[in-house]
Structures are given as C-alpha cells and as structure tokens.
Coordinates of C-alpha atoms in Angstrom, one line a residue:
M8 CA 108.4 102.1 118.2
H9 CA 104.9 103.4 117.8
R10 CA 104.5 101.9 114.3
S11 CA 105.8 98.5 116.1
N12 CA 103.4 98.8 118.8
A13 CA 100.4 99.4 116.6
R14 CA 101.1 96.1 114.3
R15 CA 101.5 94.5 117.0
S16 CA 98.2 95.5 118.6
A17 CA 96.9 94.9 115.1
R18 CA 98.5 91.2 115.2
S19 CA 96.9 90.4 118.8
A20 CA 93.1 91.8 117.5
L21 CA 93.3 90.1 114.5
L22 CA 94.6 86.7 116.5
I23 CA 91.7 87.0 118.8
A24 CA 88.9 87.5 116.4
M25 CA 90.3 84.5 114.7
L26 CA 90.3 82.1 117.7
L27 CA 86.8 83.7 118.5
A28 CA 85.6 82.4 115.0
C29 CA 86.8 79.5 116.3
C30 CA 85.3 78.9 118.6
Q31 CA 82.3 79.5 117.3
P32 CA 81.0 75.6 116.3
A33 CA 82.4 74.3 119.6
C34 CA 80.1 76.9 121.4
S35 CA 76.6 75.9 118.9
Q36 CA 77.0 72.3 119.3
W37 CA 75.7 72.8 122.7
E38 CA 73.2 75.1 121.6
L39 CA 71.1 72.5 119.5
P40 CA 68.7 74.1 117.5
T41 CA 66.5 71.5 118.4
R42 CA 66.6 72.4 122.1
D43 CA 63.2 74.4 121.8
S44 CA 61.5 71.5 120.0
L45 CA 62.3 69.0 122.9
E46 CA 61.5 71.6 125.5
R47 CA 58.1 71.6 124.3
V48 CA 57.3 67.9 124.2
Y49 CA 59.5 67.2 127.6
D50 CA 56.9 66.1 130.3
P51 CA 58.8 65.4 133.2
R52 CA 55.1 63.9 134.7
V53 CA 55.2 61.2 131.9
N54 CA 57.2 57.8 132.4
S55 CA 58.1 56.8 128.8
L56 CA 61.1 55.9 126.8
E57 CA 60.0 59.0 124.6
Q58 CA 60.2 60.7 127.9
L59 CA 63.4 59.4 128.9
N60 CA 65.3 60.4 125.4
C61 CA 63.9 63.4 125.5
A62 CA 65.7 64.0 128.7
R63 CA 68.7 62.5 127.4
H64 CA 68.9 64.9 124.8
L65 CA 67.9 68.3 126.9
A66 CA 70.7 67.1 129.3
A67 CA 73.4 66.4 126.3
S68 CA 72.6 69.9 124.8
W69 CA 73.2 71.6 128.7
M70 CA 76.0 69.1 129.3
L71 CA 78.4 72.0 130.1
S72 CA 76.3 74.0 132.5
T73 CA 74.3 73.3 135.6
K74 CA 71.2 73.5 133.6
A75 CA 71.5 69.7 132.5
L76 CA 70.8 68.8 136.8
P77 CA 66.9 68.5 136.4
Y78 CA 67.2 66.1 133.0
L79 CA 69.7 64.2 134.6
E80 CA 67.7 63.8 137.8
R81 CA 65.0 62.8 135.7
M82 CA 66.8 60.2 133.6
D83 CA 67.8 58.9 136.7
T84 CA 64.8 58.4 137.8
L85 CA 62.8 57.1 134.7
S86 CA 66.0 55.0 133.3
T87 CA 65.6 53.1 137.2
L88 CA 61.9 52.9 136.5
L89 CA 62.0 51.5 133.1
M90 CA 64.6 49.5 133.7
A91 CA 62.2 47.1 135.3
D92 CA 59.6 47.3 132.6
P93 CA 58.3 43.8 131.1
D94 CA 59.3 44.3 127.7
P95 CA 63.1 43.2 127.6
A96 CA 62.9 46.2 124.5
V97 CA 62.2 48.8 126.5
R98 CA 64.7 47.4 129.5
T99 CA 67.8 47.7 126.8
I100 CA 67.0 51.0 126.0
A101 CA 66.1 52.2 129.5
T102 CA 69.8 50.3 130.1
Q103 CA 71.6 52.1 127.9
Q104 CA 70.1 55.1 128.5
R105 CA 71.5 54.7 132.2
G106 CA 74.8 54.3 130.9
Q107 CA 74.4 58.3 129.5
F108 CA 73.1 59.1 132.8
H109 CA 76.3 58.3 134.1
Y110 CA 78.5 59.2 131.6
M111 CA 77.1 62.8 131.7
S112 CA 76.8 62.9 135.3
G113 CA 80.3 61.7 135.2
Y114 CA 81.3 65.2 133.3
Q115 CA 79.0 66.9 135.6
A116 CA 81.2 65.7 138.6
K117 CA 84.2 66.2 136.7
F118 CA 83.4 69.8 136.1
R119 CA 82.9 70.2 139.8
R120 CA 86.1 69.1 141.0
D121 CA 84.2 65.9 142.5
V122 CA 86.9 63.3 141.0
P123 CA 85.5 60.7 143.2
G124 CA 81.9 61.3 142.2
A125 CA 83.6 61.7 138.6
M126 CA 85.1 57.9 138.6
M127 CA 82.2 56.6 140.2
H128 CA 80.0 57.9 137.3
F129 CA 82.3 57.4 134.1
T130 CA 82.9 53.8 136.1
K131 CA 79.3 53.0 136.1
A132 CA 78.8 54.2 132.5
R133 CA 81.8 52.2 131.2
E134 CA 80.5 48.5 132.8
I135 CA 76.3 49.3 131.7
F136 CA 78.3 49.8 128.3
R137 CA 80.5 46.9 128.3
S138 CA 77.2 44.7 130.0
G139 CA 75.0 46.1 126.8
R140 CA 78.2 45.0 124.7
E141 CA 78.5 48.4 123.3
S142 CA 82.6 48.1 122.6
S143 CA 82.7 51.7 120.8
T144 CA 81.1 53.7 123.3
E145 CA 82.7 51.7 126.4
G146 CA 86.2 52.7 124.4
T147 CA 85.1 56.0 124.4
M148 CA 85.2 56.5 128.2
A149 CA 88.6 55.4 128.7
D150 CA 89.3 59.1 127.5
P151 CA 87.8 60.8 130.5
L152 CA 88.6 58.1 133.2
A153 CA 92.4 58.3 131.7
I154 CA 92.3 61.8 132.1
L155 CA 90.9 61.5 135.9
Y156 CA 93.6 58.9 136.7
R157 CA 96.3 61.5 135.4
S158 CA 95.0 63.9 137.3
V159 CA 95.1 62.1 140.5
G160 CA 98.7 60.9 139.9
E161 CA 98.2 57.6 138.7
P162 CA 99.9 58.0 135.0
R163 CA 100.1 54.4 134.8
E164 CA 96.4 53.6 135.4
A165 CA 95.6 56.2 132.4
I166 CA 97.9 54.6 130.2
A167 CA 96.5 51.2 131.0
L168 CA 93.3 52.3 129.8
L169 CA 93.8 53.9 127.2
E170 CA 95.9 51.0 125.7
N171 CA 93.0 48.6 126.4
A172 CA 90.8 50.7 124.6
I173 CA 92.8 51.1 121.4
P174 CA 91.0 47.3 120.0
L175 CA 87.4 48.8 121.2
L176 CA 87.7 51.7 119.0
V177 CA 89.4 50.4 115.7

C-alpha cells in the first residue's frame, strides 16, 4: 500500500510538472519582450497613429489583466480623435484600431462577468471589421460572441453565429 501511494504521488508530481511546462508558452505570449521598449516610447500626451499603435500593443500585452485599462482608455480617446483626421489613410487605420479597442474591451468586460458590456463591445468590433471589409477579423469575432450567447442560454444564436463565420474564415 505504501509503495502504491508513493507511485501515485510520483505520477501526480510528474503530471503537475508537465502541465506547468505546457502552460509556460501560453503565459509568455502575454509577456511580450517588446513591452519594455514600447513603454519607453509610449507618450499619452502625443496624438499620433504611432502612439495609437503603441497603446494597442501595450493593451494587448496586458489583455487578461486590468493593467490593460489605461491603454484601452487611451485607445478609446485617440482612435476617436484620429477617426476625424482629414487624411483618409489615417481615418482608415484609426477605425481599424477602434475595432481592436472594442475587441479587447469586450474581453475585459467578459472577464469581469459583464455580459451586456462584453456583447456590446464584441458586436461593435464586429460591425467595424465588417464595414472595413476585414472578413477574417470579422469571422474571429464569432468565437467570443458565440461563447457569450451560449453562456446566457442562447445556443441557437451561438450556432448560427459560428456557422455564418465559417465562410469568412476559409
């Protein structure tokens, strides 16, 4: 009996070690090595596409944390400002970044269990991506929206959303 418990403990320890080793790459995706360099050039007082892009990357690097919130707030303000720029190229990029703002804000709301807020942000992101004819990005929006629909007891909505996304992703 003692030997059986020792084997079980050894197997459990090995399994835990393997799981921890597998989780390391998943964790590191959020701890981008570029974060330090981005934080050095990030200046919330400057209104430019470069700063908007910098805020987007910083928010994405903290996407699963409330540390993303200041960068998301900056994305909100700056994308709105730049969407009114006289240069159509600036407006196009700012609009795409606005879609990213809503996408990441949707995840922030989802993790706070704010289902209406998450639905609003994900839906807005999907509309922006659709208007910009970014079909593959629009298609990726089906996943978080479908999960939310399923979580609120609307499995048919979730299935329909995923079925409609397939042509956008292929």
